[in-house]
Tab-separated table of C-alpha atoms in Angstrom:
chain	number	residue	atom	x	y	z
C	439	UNK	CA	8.869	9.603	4.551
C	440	UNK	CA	7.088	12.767	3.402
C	441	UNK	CA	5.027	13.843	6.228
C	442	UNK	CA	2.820	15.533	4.200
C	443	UNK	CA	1.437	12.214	2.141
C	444	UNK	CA	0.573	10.160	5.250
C	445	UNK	CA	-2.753	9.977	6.081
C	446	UNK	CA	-3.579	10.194	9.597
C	447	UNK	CA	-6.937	9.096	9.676
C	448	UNK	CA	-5.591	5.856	8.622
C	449	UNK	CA	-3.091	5.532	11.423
C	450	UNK	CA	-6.240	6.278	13.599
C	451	UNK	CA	-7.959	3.354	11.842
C	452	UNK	CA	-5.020	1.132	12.398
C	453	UNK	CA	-4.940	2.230	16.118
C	454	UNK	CA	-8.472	2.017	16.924
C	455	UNK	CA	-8.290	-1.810	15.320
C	456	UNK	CA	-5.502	-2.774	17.363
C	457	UNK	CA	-3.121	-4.070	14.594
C	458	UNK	CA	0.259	-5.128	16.615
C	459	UNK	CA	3.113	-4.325	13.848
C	460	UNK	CA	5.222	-6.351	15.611
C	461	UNK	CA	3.023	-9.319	14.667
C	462	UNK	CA	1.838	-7.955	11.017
C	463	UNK	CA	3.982	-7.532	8.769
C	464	UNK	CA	2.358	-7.213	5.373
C	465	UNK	CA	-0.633	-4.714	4.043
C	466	UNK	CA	-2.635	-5.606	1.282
C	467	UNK	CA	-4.592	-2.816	-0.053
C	468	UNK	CA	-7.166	-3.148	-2.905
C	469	UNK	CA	-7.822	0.258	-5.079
C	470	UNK	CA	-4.718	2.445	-4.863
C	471	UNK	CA	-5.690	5.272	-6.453
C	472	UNK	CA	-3.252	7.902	-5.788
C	473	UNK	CA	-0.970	6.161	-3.551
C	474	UNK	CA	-1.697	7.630	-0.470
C	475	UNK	CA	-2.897	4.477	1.284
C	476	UNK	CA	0.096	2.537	-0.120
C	477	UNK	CA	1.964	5.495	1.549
C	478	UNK	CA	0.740	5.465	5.147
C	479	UNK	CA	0.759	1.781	5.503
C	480	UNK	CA	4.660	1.930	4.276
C	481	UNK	CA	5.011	3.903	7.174
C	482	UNK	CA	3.909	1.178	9.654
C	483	UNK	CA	4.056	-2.109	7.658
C	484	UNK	CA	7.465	-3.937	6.440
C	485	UNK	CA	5.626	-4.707	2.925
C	486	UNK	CA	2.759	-2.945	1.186
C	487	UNK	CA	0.960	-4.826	-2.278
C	488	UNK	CA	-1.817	-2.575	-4.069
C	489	UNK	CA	-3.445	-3.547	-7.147
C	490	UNK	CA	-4.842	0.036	-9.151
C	491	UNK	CA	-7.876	-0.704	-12.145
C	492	UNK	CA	-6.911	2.295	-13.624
C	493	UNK	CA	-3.471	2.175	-15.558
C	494	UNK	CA	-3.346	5.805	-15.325
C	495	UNK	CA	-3.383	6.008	-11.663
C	496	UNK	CA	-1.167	2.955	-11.554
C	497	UNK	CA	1.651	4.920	-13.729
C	498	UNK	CA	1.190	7.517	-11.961
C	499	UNK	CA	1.925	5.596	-8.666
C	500	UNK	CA	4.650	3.576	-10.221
C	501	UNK	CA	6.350	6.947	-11.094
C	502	UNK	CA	5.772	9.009	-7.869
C	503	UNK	CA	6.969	6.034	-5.464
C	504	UNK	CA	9.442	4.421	-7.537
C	505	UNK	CA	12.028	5.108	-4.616
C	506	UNK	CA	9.621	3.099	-2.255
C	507	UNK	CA	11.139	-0.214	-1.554
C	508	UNK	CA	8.224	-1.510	0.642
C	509	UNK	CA	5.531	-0.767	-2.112
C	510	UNK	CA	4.899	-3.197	-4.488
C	511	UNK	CA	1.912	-1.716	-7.132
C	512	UNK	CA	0.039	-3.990	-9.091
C	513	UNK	CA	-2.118	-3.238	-12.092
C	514	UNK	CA	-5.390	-4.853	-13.135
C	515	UNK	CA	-8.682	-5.835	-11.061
C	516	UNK	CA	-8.291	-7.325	-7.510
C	517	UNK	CA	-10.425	-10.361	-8.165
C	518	UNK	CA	-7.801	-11.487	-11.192
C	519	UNK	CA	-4.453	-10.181	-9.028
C	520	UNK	CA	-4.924	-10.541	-5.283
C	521	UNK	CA	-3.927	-14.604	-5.661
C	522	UNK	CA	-0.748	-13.368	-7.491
C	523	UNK	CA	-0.086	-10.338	-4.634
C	524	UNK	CA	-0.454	-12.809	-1.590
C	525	UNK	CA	0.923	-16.023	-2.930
C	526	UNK	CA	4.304	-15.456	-1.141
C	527	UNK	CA	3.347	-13.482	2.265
C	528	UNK	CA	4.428	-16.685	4.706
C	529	UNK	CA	2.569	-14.925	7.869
């Protein structure tokens, strides 16, 4: 991971909400932007699904984490992908 990409005022977030990583195992993030999110939450979660509005921002994504196995990016509006992102997450 590229300590410099993580965001540490998510892990703060994460911490301060109590999420048990043994127990969840899947982020789903809505708005991607640059990837950053996607990032962090790759760095605690086993899968990460983000959905991007902008296709810019998602090819931009798509090209500067293609090596990121645990991100899967999306492209189009939340309220028309989310059922698509989630319809396999078992837990």
């Amino acid at each position: 991971m590229r300590e410099e990409l993580i965001n540490k005022q998510y892990i703060y977030l994460l911490d301060v909400l109590g999420v048990d990583y043994d127990t969840v195992k899947n982020c789903v993030e809505t708005g991607t932007h640059e990837g950053r999110g996607a990032y962090t939450f790759a760095s605690r979660f086993d899968t990460v699904r983000t959905v991007e509005l902008s296709e810019d921002l998602y090819k931009l994504c798509c090209k500067e984490y293609k090596d990121e196995i645990k991100i899967r990016f999306y492209h189009g509006s939340s309220t028309n992908r989310l059922e698509e992102m989630v319809k396999d997450i078992k837990d």
